[in-house]
CSV table of C-alpha atoms in Angstrom, one decimal:
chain,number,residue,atom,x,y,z
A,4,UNK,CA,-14.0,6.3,77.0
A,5,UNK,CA,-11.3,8.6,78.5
A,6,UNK,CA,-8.9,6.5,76.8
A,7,UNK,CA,-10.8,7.2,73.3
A,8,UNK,CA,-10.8,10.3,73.8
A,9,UNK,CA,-6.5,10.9,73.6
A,10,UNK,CA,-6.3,8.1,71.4
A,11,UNK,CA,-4.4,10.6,68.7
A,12,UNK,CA,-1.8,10.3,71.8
A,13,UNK,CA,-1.2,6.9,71.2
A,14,UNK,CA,1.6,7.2,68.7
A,15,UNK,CA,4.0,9.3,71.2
A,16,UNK,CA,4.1,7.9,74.5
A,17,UNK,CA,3.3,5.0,76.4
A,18,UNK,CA,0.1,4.3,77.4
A,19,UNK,CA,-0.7,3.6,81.2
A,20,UNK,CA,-1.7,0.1,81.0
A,21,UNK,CA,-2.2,-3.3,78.9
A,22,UNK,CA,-5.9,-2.6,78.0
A,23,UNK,CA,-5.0,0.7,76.7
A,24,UNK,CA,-2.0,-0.9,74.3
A,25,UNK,CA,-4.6,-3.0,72.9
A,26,UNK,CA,-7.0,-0.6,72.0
A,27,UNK,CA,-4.3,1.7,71.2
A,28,UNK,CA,-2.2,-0.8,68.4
A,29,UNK,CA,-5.4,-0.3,66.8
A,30,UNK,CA,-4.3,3.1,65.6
A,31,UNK,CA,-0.5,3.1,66.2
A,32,UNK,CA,0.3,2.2,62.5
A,33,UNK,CA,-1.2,5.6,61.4
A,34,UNK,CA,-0.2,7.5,64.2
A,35,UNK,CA,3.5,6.2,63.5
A,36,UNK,CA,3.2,7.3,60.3
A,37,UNK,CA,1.7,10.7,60.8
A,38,UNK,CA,4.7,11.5,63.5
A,39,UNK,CA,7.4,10.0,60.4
A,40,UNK,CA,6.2,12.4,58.5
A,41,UNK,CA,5.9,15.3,61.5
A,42,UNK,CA,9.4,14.6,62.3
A,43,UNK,CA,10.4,15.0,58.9
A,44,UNK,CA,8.6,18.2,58.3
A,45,UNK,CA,10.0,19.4,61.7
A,46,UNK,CA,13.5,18.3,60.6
A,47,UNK,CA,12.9,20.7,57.6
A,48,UNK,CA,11.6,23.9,59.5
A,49,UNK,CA,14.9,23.0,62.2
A,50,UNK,CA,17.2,23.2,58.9
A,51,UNK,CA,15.6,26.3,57.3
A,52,UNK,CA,15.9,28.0,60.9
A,53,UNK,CA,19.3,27.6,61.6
A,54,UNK,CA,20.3,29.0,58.4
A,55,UNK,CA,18.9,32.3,58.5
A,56,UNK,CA,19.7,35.5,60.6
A,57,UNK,CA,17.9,37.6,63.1
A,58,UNK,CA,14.8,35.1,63.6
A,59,UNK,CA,14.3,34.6,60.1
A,60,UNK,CA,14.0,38.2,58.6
A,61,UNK,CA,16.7,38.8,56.6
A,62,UNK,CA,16.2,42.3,57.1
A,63,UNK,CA,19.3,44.4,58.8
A,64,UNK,CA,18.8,45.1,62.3
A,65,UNK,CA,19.2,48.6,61.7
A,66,UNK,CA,16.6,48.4,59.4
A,67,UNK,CA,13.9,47.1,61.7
A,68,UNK,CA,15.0,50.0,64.2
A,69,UNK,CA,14.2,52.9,61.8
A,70,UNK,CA,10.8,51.3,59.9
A,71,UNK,CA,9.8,50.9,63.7
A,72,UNK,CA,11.0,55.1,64.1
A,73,UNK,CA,9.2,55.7,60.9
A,74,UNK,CA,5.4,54.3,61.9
A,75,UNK,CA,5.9,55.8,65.6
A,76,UNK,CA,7.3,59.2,64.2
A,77,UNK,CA,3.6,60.8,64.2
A,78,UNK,CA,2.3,58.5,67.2
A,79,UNK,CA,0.4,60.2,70.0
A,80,UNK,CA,2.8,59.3,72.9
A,81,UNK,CA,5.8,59.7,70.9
A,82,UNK,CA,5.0,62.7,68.9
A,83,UNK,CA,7.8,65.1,69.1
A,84,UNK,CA,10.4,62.4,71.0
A,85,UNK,CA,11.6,60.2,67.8
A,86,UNK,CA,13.8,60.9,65.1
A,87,UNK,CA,13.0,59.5,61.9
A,88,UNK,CA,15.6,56.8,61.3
A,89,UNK,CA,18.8,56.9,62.9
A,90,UNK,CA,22.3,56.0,61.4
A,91,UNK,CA,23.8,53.3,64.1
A,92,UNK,CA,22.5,51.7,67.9
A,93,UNK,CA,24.8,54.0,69.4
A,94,UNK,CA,22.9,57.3,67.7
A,95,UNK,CA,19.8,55.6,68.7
A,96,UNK,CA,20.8,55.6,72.5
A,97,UNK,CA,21.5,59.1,72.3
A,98,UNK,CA,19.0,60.5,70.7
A,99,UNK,CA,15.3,58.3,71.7
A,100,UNK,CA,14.5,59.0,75.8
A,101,UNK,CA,14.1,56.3,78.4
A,102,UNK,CA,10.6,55.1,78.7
A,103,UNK,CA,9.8,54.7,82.3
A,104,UNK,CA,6.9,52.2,83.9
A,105,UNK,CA,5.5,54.8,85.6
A,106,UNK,CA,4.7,56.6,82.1
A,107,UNK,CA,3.5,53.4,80.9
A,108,UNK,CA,1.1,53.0,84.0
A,109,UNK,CA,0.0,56.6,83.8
A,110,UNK,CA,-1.2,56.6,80.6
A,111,UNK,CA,-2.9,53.2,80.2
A,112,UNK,CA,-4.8,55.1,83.1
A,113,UNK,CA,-6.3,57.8,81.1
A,114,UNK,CA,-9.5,57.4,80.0
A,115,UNK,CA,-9.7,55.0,76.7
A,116,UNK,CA,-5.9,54.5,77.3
A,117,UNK,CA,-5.1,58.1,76.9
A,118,UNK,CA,-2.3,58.0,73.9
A,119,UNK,CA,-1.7,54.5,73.8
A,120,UNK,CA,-5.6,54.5,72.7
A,121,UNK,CA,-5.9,51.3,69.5
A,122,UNK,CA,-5.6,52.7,66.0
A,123,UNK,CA,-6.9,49.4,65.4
A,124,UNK,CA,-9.5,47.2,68.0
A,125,UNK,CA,-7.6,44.9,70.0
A,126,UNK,CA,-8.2,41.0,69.6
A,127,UNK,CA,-6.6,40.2,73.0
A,128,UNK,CA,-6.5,42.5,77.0
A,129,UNK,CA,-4.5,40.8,79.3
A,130,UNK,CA,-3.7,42.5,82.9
A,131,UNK,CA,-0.1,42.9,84.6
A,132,UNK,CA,0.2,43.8,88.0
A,133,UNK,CA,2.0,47.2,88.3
A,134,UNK,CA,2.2,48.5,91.5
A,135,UNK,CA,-1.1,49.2,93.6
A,136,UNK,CA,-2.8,48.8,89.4
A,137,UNK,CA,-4.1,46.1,87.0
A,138,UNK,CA,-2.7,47.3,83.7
A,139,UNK,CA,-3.9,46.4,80.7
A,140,UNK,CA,-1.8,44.8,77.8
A,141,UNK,CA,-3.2,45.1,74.1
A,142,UNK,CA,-2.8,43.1,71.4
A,143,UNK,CA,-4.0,43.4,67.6
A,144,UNK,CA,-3.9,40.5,65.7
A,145,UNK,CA,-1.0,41.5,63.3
A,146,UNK,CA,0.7,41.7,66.9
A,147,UNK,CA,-0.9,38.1,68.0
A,148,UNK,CA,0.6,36.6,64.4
A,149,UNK,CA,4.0,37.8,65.1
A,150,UNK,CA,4.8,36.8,68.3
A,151,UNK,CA,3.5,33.1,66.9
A,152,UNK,CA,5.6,33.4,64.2
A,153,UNK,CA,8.7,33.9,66.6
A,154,UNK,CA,7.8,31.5,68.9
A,155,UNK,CA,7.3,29.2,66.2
A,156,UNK,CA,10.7,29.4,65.0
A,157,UNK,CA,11.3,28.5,68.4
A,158,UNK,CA,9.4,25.3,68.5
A,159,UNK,CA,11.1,24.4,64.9
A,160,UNK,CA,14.7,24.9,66.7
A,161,UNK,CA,13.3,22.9,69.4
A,162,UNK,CA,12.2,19.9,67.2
A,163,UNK,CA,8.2,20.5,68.3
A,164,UNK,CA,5.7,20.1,66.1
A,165,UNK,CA,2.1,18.7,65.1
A,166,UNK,CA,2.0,14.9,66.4
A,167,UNK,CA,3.6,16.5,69.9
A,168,UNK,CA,1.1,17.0,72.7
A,169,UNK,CA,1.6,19.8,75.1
A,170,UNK,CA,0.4,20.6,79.2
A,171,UNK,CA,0.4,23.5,79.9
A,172,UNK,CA,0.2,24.6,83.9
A,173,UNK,CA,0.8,27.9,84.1
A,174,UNK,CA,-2.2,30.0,84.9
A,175,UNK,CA,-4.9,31.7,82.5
A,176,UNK,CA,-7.8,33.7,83.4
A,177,UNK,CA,-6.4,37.6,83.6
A,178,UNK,CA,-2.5,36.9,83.3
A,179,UNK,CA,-0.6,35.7,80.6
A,180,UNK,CA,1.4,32.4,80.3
A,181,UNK,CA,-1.0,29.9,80.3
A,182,UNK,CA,-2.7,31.3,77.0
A,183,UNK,CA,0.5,32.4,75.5
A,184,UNK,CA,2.1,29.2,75.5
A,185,UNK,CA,-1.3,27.4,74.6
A,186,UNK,CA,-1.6,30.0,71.7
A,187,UNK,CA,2.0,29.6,70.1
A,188,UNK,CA,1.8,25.5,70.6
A,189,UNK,CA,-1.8,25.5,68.5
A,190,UNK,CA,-0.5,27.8,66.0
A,191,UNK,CA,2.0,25.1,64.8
A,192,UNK,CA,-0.2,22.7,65.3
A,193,UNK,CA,0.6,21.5,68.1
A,194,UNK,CA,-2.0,19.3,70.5
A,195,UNK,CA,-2.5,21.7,73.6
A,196,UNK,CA,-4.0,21.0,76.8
A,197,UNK,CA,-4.9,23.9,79.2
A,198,UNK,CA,-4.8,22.2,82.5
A,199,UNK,CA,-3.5,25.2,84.6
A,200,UNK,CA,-1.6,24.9,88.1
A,201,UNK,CA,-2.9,22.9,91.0
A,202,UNK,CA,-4.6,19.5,91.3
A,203,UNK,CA,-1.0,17.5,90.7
A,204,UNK,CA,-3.0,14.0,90.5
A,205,UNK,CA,-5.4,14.8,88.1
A,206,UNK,CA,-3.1,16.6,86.0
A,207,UNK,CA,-0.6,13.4,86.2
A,208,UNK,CA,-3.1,11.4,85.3
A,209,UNK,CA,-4.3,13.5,82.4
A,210,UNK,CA,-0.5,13.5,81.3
A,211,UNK,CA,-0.4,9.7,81.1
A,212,UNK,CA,-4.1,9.1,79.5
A,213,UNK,CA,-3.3,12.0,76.5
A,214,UNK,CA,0.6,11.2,76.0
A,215,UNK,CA,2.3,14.3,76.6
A,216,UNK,CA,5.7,15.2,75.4
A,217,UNK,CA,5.9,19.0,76.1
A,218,UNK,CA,5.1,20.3,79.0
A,219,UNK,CA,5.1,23.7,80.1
A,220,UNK,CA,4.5,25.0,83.6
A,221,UNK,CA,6.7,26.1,86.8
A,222,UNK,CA,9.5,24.4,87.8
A,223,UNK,CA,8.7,23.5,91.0
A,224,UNK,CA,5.3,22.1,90.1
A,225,UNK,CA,6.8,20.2,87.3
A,226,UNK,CA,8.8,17.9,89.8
A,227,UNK,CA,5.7,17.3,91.3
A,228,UNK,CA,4.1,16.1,88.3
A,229,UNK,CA,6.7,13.7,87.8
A,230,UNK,CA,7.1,12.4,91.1
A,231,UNK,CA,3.2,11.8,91.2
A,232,UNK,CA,3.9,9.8,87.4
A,233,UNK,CA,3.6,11.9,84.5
A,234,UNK,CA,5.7,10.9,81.6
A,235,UNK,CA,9.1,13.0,80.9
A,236,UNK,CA,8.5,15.0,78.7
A,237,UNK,CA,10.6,15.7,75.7
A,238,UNK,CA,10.8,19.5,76.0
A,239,UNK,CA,10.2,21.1,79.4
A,240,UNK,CA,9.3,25.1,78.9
A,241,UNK,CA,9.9,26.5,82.7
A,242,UNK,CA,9.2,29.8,84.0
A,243,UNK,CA,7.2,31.7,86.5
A,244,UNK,CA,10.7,31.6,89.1
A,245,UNK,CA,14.3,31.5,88.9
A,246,UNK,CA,15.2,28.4,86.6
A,247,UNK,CA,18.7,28.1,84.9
A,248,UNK,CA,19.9,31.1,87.6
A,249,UNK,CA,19.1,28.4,90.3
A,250,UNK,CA,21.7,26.0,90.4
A,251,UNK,CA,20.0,23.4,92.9
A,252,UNK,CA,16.2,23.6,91.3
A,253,UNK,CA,18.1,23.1,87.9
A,254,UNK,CA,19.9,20.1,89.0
A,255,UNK,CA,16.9,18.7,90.6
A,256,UNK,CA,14.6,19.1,87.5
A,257,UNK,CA,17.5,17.5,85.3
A,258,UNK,CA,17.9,15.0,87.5
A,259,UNK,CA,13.8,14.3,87.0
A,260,UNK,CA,13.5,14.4,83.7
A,261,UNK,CA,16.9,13.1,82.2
A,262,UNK,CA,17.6,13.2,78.0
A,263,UNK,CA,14.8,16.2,78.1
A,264,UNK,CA,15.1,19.9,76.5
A,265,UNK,CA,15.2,21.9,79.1
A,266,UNK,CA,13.8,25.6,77.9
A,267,UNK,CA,14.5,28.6,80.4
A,268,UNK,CA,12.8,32.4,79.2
A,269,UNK,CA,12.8,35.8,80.1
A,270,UNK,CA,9.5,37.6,79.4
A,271,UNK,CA,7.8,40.6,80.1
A,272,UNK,CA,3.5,40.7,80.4
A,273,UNK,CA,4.3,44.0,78.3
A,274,UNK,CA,7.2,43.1,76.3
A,275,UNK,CA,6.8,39.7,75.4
A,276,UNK,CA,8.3,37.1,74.4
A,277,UNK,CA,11.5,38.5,75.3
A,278,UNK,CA,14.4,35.2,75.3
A,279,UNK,CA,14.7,31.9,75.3
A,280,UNK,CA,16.9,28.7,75.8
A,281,UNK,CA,17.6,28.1,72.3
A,282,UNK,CA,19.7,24.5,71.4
A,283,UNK,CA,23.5,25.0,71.3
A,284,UNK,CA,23.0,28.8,72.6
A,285,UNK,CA,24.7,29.8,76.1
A,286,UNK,CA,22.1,31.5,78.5
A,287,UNK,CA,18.1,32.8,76.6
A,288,UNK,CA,18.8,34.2,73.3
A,289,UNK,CA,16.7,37.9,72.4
A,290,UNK,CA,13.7,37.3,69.9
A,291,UNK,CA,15.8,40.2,68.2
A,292,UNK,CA,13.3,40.0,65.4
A,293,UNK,CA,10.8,41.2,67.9
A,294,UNK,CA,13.1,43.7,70.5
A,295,UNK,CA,15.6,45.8,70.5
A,296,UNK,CA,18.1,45.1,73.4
A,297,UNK,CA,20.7,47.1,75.5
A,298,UNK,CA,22.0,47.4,78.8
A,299,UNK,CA,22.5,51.3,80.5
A,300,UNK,CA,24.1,51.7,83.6
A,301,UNK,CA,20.4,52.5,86.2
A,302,UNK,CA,22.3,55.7,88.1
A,303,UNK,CA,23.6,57.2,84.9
A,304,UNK,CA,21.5,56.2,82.3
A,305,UNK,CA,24.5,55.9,79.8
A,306,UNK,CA,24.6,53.1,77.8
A,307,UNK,CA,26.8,50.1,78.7
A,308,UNK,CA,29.6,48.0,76.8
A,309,UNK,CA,28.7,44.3,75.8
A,310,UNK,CA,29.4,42.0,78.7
A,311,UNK,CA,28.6,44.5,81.8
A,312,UNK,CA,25.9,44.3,84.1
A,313,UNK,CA,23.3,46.8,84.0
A,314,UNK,CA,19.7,47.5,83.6
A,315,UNK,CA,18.1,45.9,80.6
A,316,UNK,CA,15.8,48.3,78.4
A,317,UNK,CA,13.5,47.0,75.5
A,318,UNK,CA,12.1,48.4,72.2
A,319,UNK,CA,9.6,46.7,70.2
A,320,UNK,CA,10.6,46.4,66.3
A,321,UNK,CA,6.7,44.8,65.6
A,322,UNK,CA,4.5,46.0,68.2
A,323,UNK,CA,1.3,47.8,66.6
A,324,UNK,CA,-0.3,48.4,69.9
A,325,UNK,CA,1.2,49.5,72.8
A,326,UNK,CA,4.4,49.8,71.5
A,327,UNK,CA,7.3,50.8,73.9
A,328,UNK,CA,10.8,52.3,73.0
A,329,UNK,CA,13.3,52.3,74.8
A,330,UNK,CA,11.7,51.1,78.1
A,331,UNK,CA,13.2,50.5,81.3
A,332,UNK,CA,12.5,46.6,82.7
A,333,UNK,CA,14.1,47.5,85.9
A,334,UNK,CA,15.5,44.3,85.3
A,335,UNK,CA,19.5,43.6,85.9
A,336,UNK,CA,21.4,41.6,83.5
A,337,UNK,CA,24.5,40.9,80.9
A,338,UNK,CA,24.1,41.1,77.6
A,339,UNK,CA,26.5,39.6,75.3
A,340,UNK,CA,26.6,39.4,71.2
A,341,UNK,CA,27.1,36.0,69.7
A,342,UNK,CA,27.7,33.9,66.5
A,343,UNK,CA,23.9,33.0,65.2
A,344,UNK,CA,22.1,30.5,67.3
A,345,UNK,CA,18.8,29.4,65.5
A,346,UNK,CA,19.5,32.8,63.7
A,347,UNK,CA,19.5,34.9,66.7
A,348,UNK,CA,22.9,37.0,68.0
A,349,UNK,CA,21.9,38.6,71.3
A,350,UNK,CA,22.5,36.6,74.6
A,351,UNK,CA,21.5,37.3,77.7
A,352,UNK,CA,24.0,34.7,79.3
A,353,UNK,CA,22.8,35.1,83.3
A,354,UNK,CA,18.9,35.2,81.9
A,355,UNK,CA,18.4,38.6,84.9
A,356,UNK,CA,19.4,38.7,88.1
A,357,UNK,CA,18.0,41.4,90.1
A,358,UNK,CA,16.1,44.1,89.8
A,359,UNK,CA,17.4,48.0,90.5
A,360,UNK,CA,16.9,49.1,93.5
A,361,UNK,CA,19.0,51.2,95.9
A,362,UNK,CA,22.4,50.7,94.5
A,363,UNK,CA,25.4,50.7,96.7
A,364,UNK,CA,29.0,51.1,96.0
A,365,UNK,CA,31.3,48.9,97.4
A,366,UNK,CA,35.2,48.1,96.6
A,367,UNK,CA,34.5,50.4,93.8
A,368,UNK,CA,31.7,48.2,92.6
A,369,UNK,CA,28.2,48.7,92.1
A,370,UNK,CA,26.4,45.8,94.1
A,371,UNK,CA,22.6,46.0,93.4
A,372,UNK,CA,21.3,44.4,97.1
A,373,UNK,CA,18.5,42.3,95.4
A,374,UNK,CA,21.3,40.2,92.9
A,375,UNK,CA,22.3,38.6,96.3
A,376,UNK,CA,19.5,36.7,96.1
A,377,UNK,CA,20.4,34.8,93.6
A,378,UNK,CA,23.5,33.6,95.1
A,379,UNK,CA,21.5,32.0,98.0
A,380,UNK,CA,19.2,30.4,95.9
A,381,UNK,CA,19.0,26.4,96.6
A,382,UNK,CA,21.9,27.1,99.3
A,383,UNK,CA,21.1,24.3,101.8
A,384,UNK,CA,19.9,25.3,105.6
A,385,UNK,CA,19.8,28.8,104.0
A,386,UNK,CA,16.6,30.7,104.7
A,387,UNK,CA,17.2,33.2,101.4
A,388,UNK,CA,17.5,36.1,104.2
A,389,UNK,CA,20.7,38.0,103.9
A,390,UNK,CA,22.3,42.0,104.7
A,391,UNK,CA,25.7,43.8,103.4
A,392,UNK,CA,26.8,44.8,106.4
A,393,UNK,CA,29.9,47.5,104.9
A,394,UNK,CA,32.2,48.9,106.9
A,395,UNK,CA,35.7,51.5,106.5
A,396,UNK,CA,38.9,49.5,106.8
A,397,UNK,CA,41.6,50.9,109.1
A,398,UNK,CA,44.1,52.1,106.5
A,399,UNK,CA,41.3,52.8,104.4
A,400,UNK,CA,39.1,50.8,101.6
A,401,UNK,CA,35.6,48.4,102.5
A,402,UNK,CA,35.0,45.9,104.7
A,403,UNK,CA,32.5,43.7,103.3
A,404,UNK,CA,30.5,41.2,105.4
A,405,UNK,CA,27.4,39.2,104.3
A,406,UNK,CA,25.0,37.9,106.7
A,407,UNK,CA,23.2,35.0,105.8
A,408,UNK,CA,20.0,33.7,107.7
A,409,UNK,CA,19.5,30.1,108.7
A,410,UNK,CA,22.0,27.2,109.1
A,411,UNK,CA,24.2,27.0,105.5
A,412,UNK,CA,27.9,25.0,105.9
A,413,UNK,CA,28.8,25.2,103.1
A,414,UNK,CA,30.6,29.1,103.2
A,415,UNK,CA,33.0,28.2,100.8
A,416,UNK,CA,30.6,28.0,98.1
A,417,UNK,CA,28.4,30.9,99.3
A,418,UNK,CA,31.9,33.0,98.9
A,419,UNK,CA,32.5,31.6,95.7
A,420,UNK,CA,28.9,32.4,94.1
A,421,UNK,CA,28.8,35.6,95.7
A,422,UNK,CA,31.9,36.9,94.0
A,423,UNK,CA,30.9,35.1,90.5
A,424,UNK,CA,27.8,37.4,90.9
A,425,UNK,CA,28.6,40.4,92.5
A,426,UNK,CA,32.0,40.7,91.4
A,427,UNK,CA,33.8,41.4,94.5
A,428,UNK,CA,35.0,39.9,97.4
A,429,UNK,CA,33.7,39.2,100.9
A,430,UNK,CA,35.5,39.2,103.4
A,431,UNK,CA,33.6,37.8,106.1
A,432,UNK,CA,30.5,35.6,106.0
A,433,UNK,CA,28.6,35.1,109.2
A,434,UNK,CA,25.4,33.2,109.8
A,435,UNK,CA,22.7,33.6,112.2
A,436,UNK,CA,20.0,32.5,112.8
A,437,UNK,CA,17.5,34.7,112.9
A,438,UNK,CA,18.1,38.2,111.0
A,439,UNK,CA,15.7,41.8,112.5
A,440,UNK,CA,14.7,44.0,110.2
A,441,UNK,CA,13.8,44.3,106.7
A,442,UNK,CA,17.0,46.3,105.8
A,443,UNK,CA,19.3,44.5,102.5
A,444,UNK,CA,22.3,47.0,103.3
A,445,UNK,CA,24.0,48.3,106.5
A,446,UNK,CA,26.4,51.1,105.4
A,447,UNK,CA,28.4,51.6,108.3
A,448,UNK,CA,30.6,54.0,106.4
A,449,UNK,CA,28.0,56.6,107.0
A,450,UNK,CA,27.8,56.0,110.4
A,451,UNK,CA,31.8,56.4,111.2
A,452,UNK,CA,31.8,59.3,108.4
């Protein structure tokens, strides 16, 4: 009966033994002409995507800005903090405050969300984790409709489309992913099947039985998935750790599923989607139909160049609930402006790669002590421990060494990926074995100062 059941799988993948062909050939003439015509109609949305800018609104990104100005002018939070409409990005930066997490936080706090509180009743609360509080995240349905309509697009670029049958393992319940990707993937009429995490076996097995071709989960759990049978997928839609930042884990996944589509993001349980992997792009591309993107420096606050690392802050261009402006992620990152990929022109080329923390000068450089994590990811015999140990060179300048935990060999390309990331040069690495202390930095400067 279980077989019955996904027979609308037939059509797409392989079925997991002889009895199951039988029954299945049955049905496969249909089914192989419902996914003709799905790839055709898929082929069609791929075209019309790829020819139009900023997600598909032709509107000016300037313009989105200040009709977004306009219906916040007289909101409650922002009452007295927005201009109108503003004449450029640059005038925007200068003239709209930071938003801070903290604010965010405070007021969802407030009784009946203080002044964030629905103009209109929410269709869907999720909770974030902020701090030592569950926070709520609202959305209306005109909010819902177009975060389906971005990731939609997406799906188009991606070639996904009804006929395709999706797993999703992230989680559900209070958190996000597992019912935003579910949402987005049965909004284009896509099959969708909410597994969740855990239970590898079963979830194989289900894989095989119902045919999937997209899956969407963590990376980590994904290989185990495969190893324990389910079919490649297609399209693979990773998150929940480090993905296209970790060299090793990425090799390994595309290594396990070779010839499939492999789809890195950036999101935020407040501000999201926020990028994604798009076909022929470099890095995760901005939803910039959705956001507003730019990069400040975290210790001065001023806004950054293209192309230099800094903290990443968002503003919604849609959001009807909740909306932030000009919010601090906390998040570090590059962002770099490019020709139109699936008609969207802001990269993010090194997804993030740390968050802001207690930023330390060194060589002239500022070195943000959690990006160094990164560099050790999928180092082998490297635990992912690590201190800056910096010092005051005789005849004056730093001395940088980098203390790595565990039993690494391969320096060379610790050295290598440290100054990629960081910018500057070490000039010692050391390993031992086992490091005390919770402390990222040493600043040994002080000490002889």
């Amino acid at each position: 009966m279980a077989s019955k059941r996904c027979a609308w799988a037939a059509g797409r993948a392989s079925p997991p033994s002889s009895s199951a062909r039988r029954k299945a050939g049955r049905i496969n003439g249909v089914a192989h002409k419902c996914a003709s015509a799905a790839h055709r109609t898929r082929g069609r949305r791929h075209r019309t995507a790829a020819g139009l800018n900023h997600g598909g609104d032709m509107r000016d990104p300037l313009d989105s800005l200040n009709l977004q100005l306009e219906r916040l002018h007289a909101h409650p939070f922002y009452a007295g903090r927005l201009p109108r409409s503003v004449a450029s990005a640059a005038e925007f930066a200068e003239r709209v405050p930071l938003m801070s997490r903290a604010e965010l936080v405070a007021e969802m706090g407030k009784s009946g969300y203080g002044a964030f509180a629905p103009p209109v009743p929410p269709v869907r609360v999720h909770l974030t984790p902020m701090g030592a509080a569950l926070v709520p995240i609202l959305h209306s349905a005109a909010d819902l409709r177009a975060i389906e309509t971005a990731c939609g697009q997406h799906l188009d670029a991606c070639g996904i489309g009804p006929g395709d049958v999706c797993m999703v393992t992230f989680g559900y319940h209070l958190f996000v992913a597992g019912l935003f990707y579910q949402s987005q993937m049965e909004a284009r009429g896509v099959a969708c099947i909410p597994h969740g995490p855990g239970e590898t076996e079963r979830a194989a097995q289900v894989a095989r039985q119902c045919g999937v071709t997209v899956l969407a989960g963590n990376p980590t759990h994904a290989l185990k998935l495969i190893e324990a049978g389910c079919p490649v997928p297609r399209v693979f839609f990773a998150g929940g750790e480090p993905f296209s930042g970790n060299e090793a884990l990425y090799a390994r996944v595309r290594a396990a599923m070779p010839g499939t589509l492999l789809i890195d993001s950036y999101s935020l349980s407040e501000c999201l989607p926020v990028a994604r992997t798009f076909p022929g792009g470099t890095g995760v591309h901005v939803f910039d139909e959705l956001l507003h993107a730019e990069v400040i420096d975290p210790d001065t606050l001023a806004p950054l160049p293209d192309g230099e690392r800094g903290e990443l802050v968002l503003t919604h261009l849609k959001k009807e609930l909740q909306p932030l402006v000009r919010y601090r992620t906390g998040d570090l990152t590059v962002l770099e402006r490019t020709a139109s990929v699936h008609g969207r022109t802001v990269s993010l080329p090194r997804v993030v790669f740390g968050r802001v923390d207690s930023m330390v000068k060194i060589k002239g450089v500022k070195v943000y002590p959690s990006e160094i994590k990164r560099v050790l990811l999928g180092v082998a015999g490297a635990t992912g421990a690590y201190r800056l140990v910096v010092g005051a060179k005789a005849h004056g300048g730093d001395h940088l060494t980098l203390l790595v935990e565990g039993a690494p060999t391969d320096l060379d390309a610790i050295a290598e990926r440290f100054k990629r990331q960081t910018l500057i040069h070490a000039d010692a690495i050391e390993v031992v074995a086992k490091l005390e202390g919770a402390a990222l930095v040493q600043d040994q400067r002080r000490e002889t100062t």
